[in-house]
Amino acid sequence: MTQRIVRGRILTFRDDPRLAGPGAWRLIDDGAAAIADGRIAAVGEAREIIAAAPGVAVDDHSGRLVLPGLIDAHIHYPQTRVIGSYGAQLLDWLNKYTFVEEQKFADPAHSASVARFFLDELFRQGTTTACVYGTVHPASVDAFFAEAERRGARMIAGKALMDRNAPAGLTDTAQSGYDETQALIGRWRGRGRLDYAITPRFAVTSTEAQLEAAGALAREHRDAYVQTHLSENFAEIALVKQLFPSAKTYLEVYARHGLLGPRSIFGHCLHLEQSEVAALAESDSIAAFCPTSNLFLGSGLFDKQRLDAAGVRVALATDVGGGTSYSMLATAAEGYKVLQMSGQSWPAAQIFYQMTLGNARALSLADRIGSIAPGREADLVVLDAHATPAMAHRMESHEGDLEEELFVLITMGDDRAVAQTYVAGRAVKGA
Ligand code: GUN
Ligand code: ZN
């Protein structure tokens, strides 16, 4: 039984416009989605959807775009008070700001309060699913999952595994990290809309023994995700070479413990050797493009064309708090500019595909989220390309041109352009 109808200009992707052209998306100008039990029951012309469900409440967003909820493939929830920290590159930034802040998550009440803020903020920005790092403290992940569950959101998260090169308040051991991860997986994996990511933070903060334990976890839980960082910063890469002298490349440190695969998400991937690109492609691993973070920390420019050409799966991500915006729209704008710097183009339709179905595919979730179709979970975002005077002014000469509108949303849009967000069919922006 339909419980709610969302009416507007429904836009959903069937495929990547880079490969499939304009046939890759479907726009229904006066469209509607019928929602029942948190899922899309039907989608089509508004008049038909409304006629088929008499008496059902209609949320009328006529004139605005209704898209699948945006997906963020890499973000750190304990870094909400680290975002925008001045003047450091990766390793100093971690030591000076991040590792100080993350120690506060030993306190479950602090974790719970930040988790509430964080999810409010994601929803305000139209993000409905994210791949999230906790801290080393299992309670940080319990707090996050509990809050995500309460809100009915589809979220992936994991406890950071770190057994060296960090303050004592922020380290586990190979054994305790393994045991705590097993327990968290037992508690949360597959519960409602939640899934788990085994999270060795990066090679610098894990011993060989801990990476081995992470590999064992990945083998024991083949459908769980793996998330980590790879080849972000030159000093980091030099340190990894020093810490793992027998590894030929940074990626090999992870590969020899079985940490590559179709559910493994590698943040950054900026300074890769050709053999690393080939290994990412071969293993079906995912490279997360984190443009605001890469610029803010002075890390480097992502080479999407090179990875696309090699057949590496790419996702888009904010990487807050190295990243400087929770908004996937603002993140995409920086991504566009980064690619411009190396003469690469990224048309608006491809970018919107990436933030929705593309990221859903990268997370192996395309059968559940990322498109507006019967049976999919009802996570939606309503976008208004006229949200600010400057946007409305810019749009005046381009009404009716979808690709212009999408590009304005990316280049000028942020939370102000998000008119509403739905999670499992419930309106959650400002809720
Ligand atoms: N590498 C290891 N940890 C982090 C982190 O928290 N943020 C970023 N950007 N890179 C990392
Ligand atoms: Zn990160």
CSV table of C-alpha atoms and ligand atoms in Angstrom, one decimal:
chain,number,residue,atom,x,y,z
A,1,MET,CA,0.0,0.0,0.0
A,2,THR,CA,1.4,3.3,-1.1
A,3,GLN,CA,2.1,5.5,1.9
A,4,ARG,CA,3.5,8.6,0.3
A,5,ILE,CA,4.0,10.1,-3.2
A,6,VAL,CA,7.0,12.3,-4.1
A,7,ARG,CA,6.3,14.5,-7.1
A,8,GLY,CA,8.8,16.4,-9.2
A,9,ARG,CA,11.2,16.1,-12.1
A,10,ILE,CA,12.4,12.6,-11.6
A,11,LEU,CA,15.9,12.0,-12.9
A,12,THR,CA,17.5,8.6,-12.7
A,13,PHE,CA,20.4,6.8,-14.4
A,14,ARG,CA,20.4,3.4,-16.0
A,15,ASP,CA,24.1,3.4,-16.9
A,16,ASP,CA,27.2,5.6,-17.2
A,17,PRO,CA,26.7,8.4,-19.8
A,18,ARG,CA,30.4,8.1,-20.6
A,19,LEU,CA,29.7,4.7,-22.1
A,20,ALA,CA,26.0,4.8,-22.9
A,21,GLY,CA,25.4,8.5,-24.0
A,22,PRO,CA,22.1,10.3,-23.4
A,23,GLY,CA,20.2,7.0,-23.3
A,24,ALA,CA,21.9,6.5,-19.9
A,25,TRP,CA,19.4,8.5,-18.0
A,26,ARG,CA,15.6,9.0,-17.8
A,27,LEU,CA,13.9,12.3,-17.0
A,28,ILE,CA,10.2,12.5,-16.2
A,29,ASP,CA,9.3,16.2,-16.2
A,30,ASP,CA,6.1,15.8,-14.2
A,31,GLY,CA,6.9,12.6,-12.5
A,32,ALA,CA,6.3,10.9,-9.3
A,33,ALA,CA,7.5,8.1,-7.1
A,34,ALA,CA,5.1,6.0,-5.0
A,35,ILE,CA,6.7,4.8,-1.7
A,36,ALA,CA,5.6,1.9,0.4
A,37,ASP,CA,7.5,0.4,3.3
A,38,GLY,CA,10.6,2.4,2.6
A,39,ARG,CA,10.9,1.3,-1.0
A,40,ILE,CA,9.9,2.7,-4.4
A,41,ALA,CA,6.6,1.0,-5.3
A,42,ALA,CA,6.1,2.7,-8.6
A,43,VAL,CA,7.6,5.5,-10.7
A,44,GLY,CA,6.1,7.3,-13.7
A,45,GLU,CA,4.0,10.2,-14.8
A,46,ALA,CA,2.6,12.1,-11.8
A,47,ARG,CA,-1.0,12.0,-13.0
A,48,GLU,CA,-0.9,8.2,-13.3
A,49,ILE,CA,0.9,7.5,-10.0
A,50,ILE,CA,-1.5,9.9,-8.2
A,51,ALA,CA,-4.6,8.4,-9.8
A,52,ALA,CA,-3.5,4.9,-8.8
A,53,ALA,CA,-3.2,5.8,-5.1
A,54,PRO,CA,-6.2,8.0,-4.2
A,55,GLY,CA,-6.0,9.7,-0.9
A,56,VAL,CA,-2.3,9.2,-0.4
A,57,ALA,CA,-0.3,12.3,0.7
A,58,VAL,CA,1.7,13.9,-2.1
A,59,ASP,CA,4.9,15.8,-1.4
A,60,ASP,CA,4.8,18.3,-4.2
A,61,HIS,CA,8.3,19.3,-5.5
A,62,SER,CA,7.0,20.2,-9.0
A,63,GLY,CA,9.7,22.0,-11.0
A,64,ARG,CA,12.5,20.6,-8.8
A,65,LEU,CA,14.7,17.6,-9.6
A,66,VAL,CA,14.1,14.4,-7.7
A,67,LEU,CA,17.2,12.1,-7.8
A,68,PRO,CA,18.4,9.1,-5.9
A,69,GLY,CA,20.1,10.1,-2.6
A,70,LEU,CA,23.7,11.0,-3.0
A,71,ILE,CA,26.4,8.5,-1.9
A,72,ASP,CA,29.7,9.4,-0.3
A,73,ALA,CA,32.3,6.6,-0.7
A,74,HIS,CA,34.8,7.8,1.9
A,75,ILE,CA,34.3,10.0,5.0
A,76,HIS,CA,35.5,10.2,8.6
A,77,TYR,CA,32.7,10.8,11.1
A,78,PRO,CA,35.2,11.6,14.0
A,79,GLN,CA,36.6,14.5,12.0
A,80,THR,CA,33.7,17.0,12.2
A,81,ARG,CA,35.9,19.2,14.4
A,82,VAL,CA,39.0,18.7,12.3
A,83,ILE,CA,37.6,20.0,9.1
A,84,GLY,CA,39.3,23.2,7.9
A,85,SER,CA,42.4,22.8,10.1
A,86,TYR,CA,45.1,25.2,8.9
A,87,GLY,CA,48.4,24.8,7.3
A,88,ALA,CA,49.6,21.1,7.2
A,89,GLN,CA,50.0,18.3,4.8
A,90,LEU,CA,48.9,14.8,5.5
A,91,LEU,CA,51.3,13.4,8.2
A,92,ASP,CA,51.5,16.6,10.2
A,93,TRP,CA,47.8,17.2,9.8
A,94,LEU,CA,47.2,13.7,11.3
A,95,ASN,CA,49.5,14.2,14.2
A,96,LYS,CA,48.7,17.8,15.0
A,97,TYR,CA,44.9,17.8,14.6
A,98,THR,CA,43.3,14.5,13.7
A,99,PHE,CA,44.9,12.1,16.2
A,100,VAL,CA,44.3,14.7,19.0
A,101,GLU,CA,40.6,14.9,18.2
A,102,GLU,CA,40.0,11.2,17.6
A,103,GLN,CA,41.1,10.4,21.1
A,104,LYS,CA,37.9,12.0,22.4
A,105,PHE,CA,35.9,9.1,20.9
A,106,ALA,CA,37.0,6.9,23.8
A,107,ASP,CA,33.9,8.5,25.4
A,108,PRO,CA,30.7,6.8,24.1
A,109,ALA,CA,28.6,9.9,24.9
A,110,HIS,CA,30.9,12.1,22.8
A,111,SER,CA,30.7,9.5,20.0
A,112,ALA,CA,26.9,9.5,20.2
A,113,SER,CA,26.6,13.2,20.1
A,114,VAL,CA,29.0,13.6,17.1
A,115,ALA,CA,27.2,10.7,15.3
A,116,ARG,CA,23.9,12.7,15.6
A,117,PHE,CA,25.5,15.9,14.3
A,118,PHE,CA,27.2,14.0,11.5
A,119,LEU,CA,24.1,12.2,10.2
A,120,ASP,CA,22.0,15.4,10.5
A,121,GLU,CA,24.7,17.1,8.3
A,122,LEU,CA,24.8,14.4,5.7
A,123,PHE,CA,21.0,14.5,5.3
A,124,ARG,CA,21.1,18.3,5.1
A,125,GLN,CA,23.5,17.8,2.2
A,126,GLY,CA,21.4,15.2,0.4
A,127,THR,CA,23.8,12.3,1.2
A,128,THR,CA,21.9,9.2,2.2
A,129,THR,CA,24.6,6.5,2.2
A,130,ALA,CA,28.3,6.8,3.1
A,131,CYS,CA,31.3,4.6,3.7
A,132,VAL,CA,32.4,5.8,7.1
A,133,TYR,CA,35.6,5.6,9.2
A,134,GLY,CA,35.2,5.3,13.0
A,135,THR,CA,38.1,5.7,15.4
A,136,VAL,CA,40.1,2.9,16.9
A,137,HIS,CA,37.5,2.7,19.7
A,138,PRO,CA,34.8,0.1,19.1
A,139,ALA,CA,32.3,2.3,21.0
A,140,SER,CA,32.7,4.9,18.3
A,141,VAL,CA,31.4,2.5,15.7
A,142,ASP,CA,28.6,1.2,18.0
A,143,ALA,CA,27.5,4.8,18.5
A,144,PHE,CA,27.5,5.5,14.8
A,145,PHE,CA,25.6,2.3,13.8
A,146,ALA,CA,23.1,2.8,16.6
A,147,GLU,CA,22.3,6.3,15.3
A,148,ALA,CA,22.2,5.2,11.6
A,149,GLU,CA,19.9,2.4,12.6
A,150,ARG,CA,17.6,4.7,14.5
A,151,ARG,CA,17.2,6.8,11.3
A,152,GLY,CA,16.8,3.8,9.0
A,153,ALA,CA,19.8,4.9,6.9
A,154,ARG,CA,21.9,2.6,4.7
A,155,MET,CA,25.4,3.1,6.0
A,156,ILE,CA,28.8,1.2,5.9
A,157,ALA,CA,31.3,1.8,8.7
A,158,GLY,CA,34.2,0.3,10.5
A,159,LYS,CA,36.6,0.6,13.4
A,160,ALA,CA,40.0,1.9,12.5
A,161,LEU,CA,42.8,-0.7,13.0
A,162,MET,CA,45.9,1.1,14.2
A,163,ASP,CA,48.7,-0.6,16.1
A,164,ARG,CA,51.6,1.8,15.6
A,165,ASN,CA,52.7,5.3,14.8
A,166,ALA,CA,49.9,6.9,16.7
A,167,PRO,CA,49.3,8.1,20.3
A,168,ALA,CA,48.8,5.4,22.9
A,169,GLY,CA,45.2,6.5,23.3
A,170,LEU,CA,44.6,5.7,19.7
A,171,THR,CA,46.2,2.3,19.2
A,172,ASP,CA,45.0,-1.3,19.5
A,173,THR,CA,47.0,-4.4,18.8
A,174,ALA,CA,46.8,-6.9,16.0
A,175,GLN,CA,44.9,-9.3,18.3
A,176,SER,CA,42.6,-6.8,20.0
A,177,GLY,CA,41.8,-5.0,16.7
A,178,TYR,CA,40.9,-8.4,15.2
A,179,ASP,CA,38.8,-9.4,18.2
A,180,GLU,CA,37.0,-6.1,18.4
A,181,THR,CA,36.3,-6.1,14.6
A,182,GLN,CA,34.9,-9.7,14.9
A,183,ALA,CA,32.6,-8.5,17.6
A,184,LEU,CA,31.5,-5.4,15.7
A,185,ILE,CA,30.8,-7.5,12.6
A,186,GLY,CA,28.8,-9.9,14.7
A,187,ARG,CA,26.7,-7.1,16.2
A,188,TRP,CA,26.1,-4.9,13.1
A,189,ARG,CA,26.8,-6.6,9.8
A,190,GLY,CA,23.7,-7.1,7.8
A,191,ARG,CA,21.5,-5.7,10.6
A,192,GLY,CA,18.8,-3.7,8.8
A,193,ARG,CA,20.5,-1.4,6.3
A,194,LEU,CA,24.0,-1.5,7.9
A,195,ASP,CA,27.1,-3.1,6.6
A,196,TYR,CA,30.7,-3.3,7.9
A,197,ALA,CA,34.0,-2.2,6.4
A,198,ILE,CA,37.2,-3.8,7.8
A,199,THR,CA,39.3,-0.6,8.3
A,200,PRO,CA,43.1,-0.8,8.5
A,201,ARG,CA,43.5,3.0,8.5
A,202,PHE,CA,46.6,3.0,6.3
A,203,ALA,CA,49.9,1.1,6.0
A,204,VAL,CA,51.7,3.7,8.2
A,205,THR,CA,49.6,2.9,11.3
A,206,SER,CA,49.5,-0.9,11.0
A,207,THR,CA,52.2,-3.5,11.6
A,208,GLU,CA,52.6,-6.4,9.2
A,209,ALA,CA,50.8,-8.5,11.9
A,210,GLN,CA,47.8,-6.2,11.9
A,211,LEU,CA,47.5,-6.2,8.2
A,212,GLU,CA,47.6,-10.0,8.3
A,213,ALA,CA,44.8,-9.9,10.8
A,214,ALA,CA,42.8,-7.6,8.6
A,215,GLY,CA,43.4,-10.0,5.7
A,216,ALA,CA,42.1,-12.9,7.9
A,217,LEU,CA,39.0,-10.9,8.7
A,218,ALA,CA,38.4,-10.2,5.0
A,219,ARG,CA,38.8,-13.9,4.2
A,220,GLU,CA,36.4,-14.8,7.0
A,221,HIS,CA,33.8,-12.2,5.9
A,222,ARG,CA,34.0,-12.2,2.2
A,223,ASP,CA,31.0,-9.9,1.7
A,224,ALA,CA,32.2,-7.3,4.2
A,225,TYR,CA,34.0,-4.2,2.8
A,226,VAL,CA,37.6,-3.2,3.2
A,227,GLN,CA,38.5,0.5,3.4
A,228,THR,CA,41.9,2.2,3.7
A,229,HIS,CA,44.1,4.9,2.2
A,230,LEU,CA,46.6,4.5,-0.6
A,231,SER,CA,49.2,6.7,-2.2
A,232,GLU,CA,47.9,10.1,-1.0
A,233,ASN,CA,51.1,12.1,-0.2
A,234,PHE,CA,54.8,11.8,-1.1
A,235,ALA,CA,56.0,11.8,2.5
A,236,GLU,CA,53.5,9.1,3.3
A,237,ILE,CA,54.6,7.0,0.4
A,238,ALA,CA,58.3,7.3,1.4
A,239,LEU,CA,57.4,6.3,4.9
A,240,VAL,CA,55.5,3.2,3.7
A,241,LYS,CA,58.6,2.2,1.7
A,242,GLN,CA,60.7,2.6,4.8
A,243,LEU,CA,58.3,0.7,7.0
A,244,PHE,CA,57.8,-2.1,4.5
A,245,PRO,CA,61.2,-2.4,2.7
A,246,SER,CA,60.4,-5.7,1.1
A,247,ALA,CA,57.3,-4.4,-0.7
A,248,LYS,CA,57.9,-3.2,-4.3
A,249,THR,CA,55.0,-0.7,-4.1
A,250,TYR,CA,52.6,0.8,-1.6
A,251,LEU,CA,49.7,-1.3,-2.9
A,252,GLU,CA,51.7,-4.5,-2.6
A,253,VAL,CA,51.7,-4.0,1.2
A,254,TYR,CA,47.9,-4.4,1.1
A,255,ALA,CA,47.9,-7.0,-1.7
A,256,ARG,CA,50.1,-9.5,0.0
A,257,HIS,CA,47.6,-9.7,2.9
A,258,GLY,CA,44.6,-10.3,0.6
A,259,LEU,CA,43.2,-6.8,1.1
A,260,LEU,CA,42.4,-6.1,-2.6
A,261,GLY,CA,39.0,-7.0,-4.2
A,262,PRO,CA,35.7,-5.8,-5.5
A,263,ARG,CA,34.6,-4.6,-2.0
A,264,SER,CA,37.9,-2.8,-1.2
A,265,ILE,CA,37.8,1.0,-1.3
A,266,PHE,CA,41.2,2.8,-1.5
A,267,GLY,CA,41.0,6.5,-0.7
A,268,HIS,CA,43.0,8.9,-2.8
A,269,CYS,CA,45.2,6.8,-5.2
A,270,LEU,CA,47.1,9.9,-6.4
A,271,HIS,CA,50.7,8.9,-7.1
A,272,LEU,CA,50.3,5.3,-8.4
A,273,GLU,CA,52.9,3.3,-10.3
A,274,GLN,CA,51.6,1.6,-13.4
A,275,SER,CA,51.8,-1.8,-11.7
A,276,GLU,CA,49.6,-0.5,-8.9
A,277,VAL,CA,47.0,0.7,-11.4
A,278,ALA,CA,47.1,-2.7,-13.1
A,279,ALA,CA,46.7,-4.5,-9.7
A,280,LEU,CA,43.7,-2.3,-8.8
A,281,ALA,CA,42.0,-3.1,-12.1
A,282,GLU,CA,42.9,-6.8,-12.0
A,283,SER,CA,41.4,-7.1,-8.5
A,284,ASP,CA,38.3,-5.0,-9.3
A,285,SER,CA,39.2,-2.7,-6.4
A,286,ILE,CA,37.7,0.8,-6.1
A,287,ALA,CA,39.7,4.1,-6.1
A,288,ALA,CA,38.0,6.9,-4.2
A,289,PHE,CA,38.5,10.3,-5.7
A,290,CYS,CA,38.5,12.9,-2.8
A,291,PRO,CA,39.1,16.2,-4.6
A,292,THR,CA,38.5,18.7,-1.8
A,293,SER,CA,40.8,16.8,0.5
A,294,ASN,CA,43.5,16.3,-2.1
A,295,LEU,CA,43.5,20.0,-2.8
A,296,PHE,CA,43.3,21.1,0.9
A,297,LEU,CA,46.1,18.9,2.1
A,298,GLY,CA,48.2,19.7,-1.0
A,299,SER,CA,48.3,16.0,-1.8
A,300,GLY,CA,48.0,15.9,-5.6
A,301,LEU,CA,45.7,15.7,-8.6
A,302,PHE,CA,43.7,12.6,-9.3
A,303,ASP,CA,44.1,11.1,-12.8
A,304,LYS,CA,40.6,9.8,-13.6
A,305,GLN,CA,41.3,9.3,-17.3
A,306,ARG,CA,44.3,7.0,-16.5
A,307,LEU,CA,42.2,4.9,-14.1
A,308,ASP,CA,39.2,4.8,-16.4
A,309,ALA,CA,41.4,3.7,-19.3
A,310,ALA,CA,42.9,0.9,-17.2
A,311,GLY,CA,39.5,-0.3,-16.1
A,312,VAL,CA,39.8,0.7,-12.4
A,313,ARG,CA,36.4,1.3,-10.7
A,314,VAL,CA,36.2,4.9,-9.4
A,315,ALA,CA,34.0,6.4,-6.7
A,316,LEU,CA,33.6,10.0,-5.6
A,317,ALA,CA,34.0,11.0,-1.9
A,318,THR,CA,34.3,14.0,0.4
A,319,ASP,CA,36.9,12.6,2.8
A,320,VAL,CA,35.8,15.1,5.5
A,321,GLY,CA,37.7,16.2,7.6
A,322,GLY,CA,40.7,16.2,5.2
A,323,GLY,CA,38.0,17.2,2.8
A,324,THR,CA,36.5,20.6,3.3
A,325,SER,CA,32.8,20.1,2.5
A,326,TYR,CA,30.1,17.6,3.4
A,327,SER,CA,28.4,18.5,0.1
A,328,MET,CA,28.7,16.0,-2.7
A,329,LEU,CA,27.8,18.9,-5.0
A,330,ALA,CA,30.7,21.0,-3.8
A,331,THR,CA,32.9,18.0,-3.9
A,332,ALA,CA,32.0,17.4,-7.5
A,333,ALA,CA,32.7,21.0,-8.4
A,334,GLU,CA,36.3,20.6,-7.1
A,335,GLY,CA,36.6,17.3,-8.9
A,336,TYR,CA,35.6,19.0,-12.1
A,337,LYS,CA,38.3,21.6,-11.6
A,338,VAL,CA,41.0,19.1,-10.7
A,339,LEU,CA,40.3,17.2,-13.9
A,340,GLN,CA,40.3,20.5,-15.8
A,341,MET,CA,43.9,21.0,-14.6
A,342,SER,CA,45.0,18.1,-16.6
A,343,GLY,CA,42.7,18.7,-19.6
A,344,GLN,CA,40.2,16.0,-18.6
A,345,SER,CA,36.5,16.7,-19.1
A,346,TRP,CA,33.8,15.6,-16.7
A,347,PRO,CA,30.3,16.4,-18.1
A,348,ALA,CA,27.5,17.1,-15.6
A,349,ALA,CA,25.5,14.0,-16.5
A,350,GLN,CA,28.5,11.8,-15.8
A,351,ILE,CA,29.1,13.5,-12.5
A,352,PHE,CA,25.5,13.0,-11.4
A,353,TYR,CA,25.7,9.4,-12.5
A,354,GLN,CA,28.8,9.1,-10.4
A,355,MET,CA,27.2,10.5,-7.2
A,356,THR,CA,24.2,8.2,-7.5
A,357,LEU,CA,24.3,4.9,-9.5
A,358,GLY,CA,28.1,5.1,-10.1
A,359,ASN,CA,28.9,5.2,-6.4
A,360,ALA,CA,26.2,2.6,-5.7
A,361,ARG,CA,27.8,0.3,-8.3
A,362,ALA,CA,31.2,1.0,-6.7
A,363,LEU,CA,29.8,-0.2,-3.4
A,364,SER,CA,28.1,-3.2,-5.0
A,365,LEU,CA,24.7,-1.7,-3.9
A,366,ALA,CA,23.1,-0.9,-7.3
A,367,ASP,CA,20.4,-3.5,-6.7
A,368,ARG,CA,19.3,-1.5,-3.6
A,369,ILE,CA,20.2,2.2,-4.0
A,370,GLY,CA,21.4,4.7,-6.6
A,371,SER,CA,18.4,4.7,-8.9
A,372,ILE,CA,14.7,5.4,-8.7
A,373,ALA,CA,13.0,2.2,-9.8
A,374,PRO,CA,10.4,-0.2,-8.4
A,375,GLY,CA,11.9,-2.2,-5.5
A,376,ARG,CA,14.8,0.2,-4.8
A,377,GLU,CA,15.1,1.7,-1.4
A,378,ALA,CA,13.4,5.1,-1.2
A,379,ASP,CA,16.4,7.3,-0.6
A,380,LEU,CA,15.9,10.5,-2.6
A,381,VAL,CA,17.2,14.1,-2.8
A,382,VAL,CA,15.2,17.0,-4.1
A,383,LEU,CA,17.5,19.6,-5.8
A,384,ASP,CA,16.7,23.3,-6.6
A,385,ALA,CA,18.9,24.9,-9.2
A,386,HIS,CA,17.3,28.3,-8.3
A,387,ALA,CA,18.1,28.1,-4.6
A,388,THR,CA,20.2,31.3,-4.4
A,389,PRO,CA,19.7,34.6,-6.2
A,390,ALA,CA,22.9,34.0,-8.2
A,391,MET,CA,21.8,30.5,-9.2
A,392,ALA,CA,18.3,31.7,-10.2
A,393,HIS,CA,19.9,34.5,-12.2
A,394,ARG,CA,22.3,32.1,-13.9
A,395,MET,CA,19.4,29.8,-14.8
A,396,GLU,CA,17.3,32.5,-16.4
A,397,SER,CA,18.8,32.1,-19.8
A,398,HIS,CA,18.9,28.3,-19.6
A,399,GLU,CA,15.5,27.1,-18.5
A,400,GLY,CA,14.7,23.7,-19.9
A,401,ASP,CA,18.3,22.6,-20.6
A,402,LEU,CA,18.9,19.7,-18.2
A,403,GLU,CA,22.7,19.5,-18.6
A,404,GLU,CA,23.0,23.3,-17.9
A,405,GLU,CA,20.9,22.9,-14.8
A,406,LEU,CA,22.9,19.9,-13.6
A,407,PHE,CA,26.1,21.9,-14.1
A,408,VAL,CA,24.8,24.9,-12.2
A,409,LEU,CA,23.9,22.6,-9.3
A,410,ILE,CA,27.4,21.3,-9.3
A,411,THR,CA,29.3,24.6,-9.7
A,412,MET,CA,27.1,26.8,-7.5
A,413,GLY,CA,25.2,24.3,-5.4
A,414,ASP,CA,25.6,23.2,-1.8
A,415,ASP,CA,23.2,22.4,1.0
A,416,ARG,CA,21.1,25.5,0.0
A,417,ALA,CA,20.2,23.6,-3.2
A,418,VAL,CA,19.0,20.6,-1.3
A,419,ALA,CA,15.2,21.2,-0.9
A,420,GLN,CA,14.6,17.9,0.8
A,421,THR,CA,16.2,14.5,1.5
A,422,TYR,CA,14.3,11.2,2.0
A,423,VAL,CA,15.7,8.2,3.8
A,424,ALA,CA,13.6,5.1,3.4
A,425,GLY,CA,10.7,7.2,2.3
A,426,ARG,CA,10.9,9.6,5.3
A,427,ALA,CA,11.7,13.3,4.8
A,428,VAL,CA,14.8,13.9,7.0
A,429,LYS,CA,16.2,17.4,6.1
A,430,GLY,CA,15.6,19.5,9.1
A,431,ALA,CA,13.6,16.7,10.7
B,1,GUN,N1,45.5,8.7,5.8
B,1,GUN,C1,45.4,8.0,7.0
B,1,GUN,N2,44.4,8.5,7.8
B,1,GUN,C2,43.9,9.5,7.1
B,1,GUN,C3,42.8,10.5,7.3
B,1,GUN,O1,42.2,10.5,8.4
B,1,GUN,N3,42.5,11.4,6.3
B,1,GUN,C4,43.2,11.4,5.2
B,1,GUN,N4,42.9,12.3,4.2
B,1,GUN,N5,44.2,10.5,4.9
B,1,GUN,C5,44.5,9.6,5.8
B,2,ZN,ZN,40.3,9.5,4.5
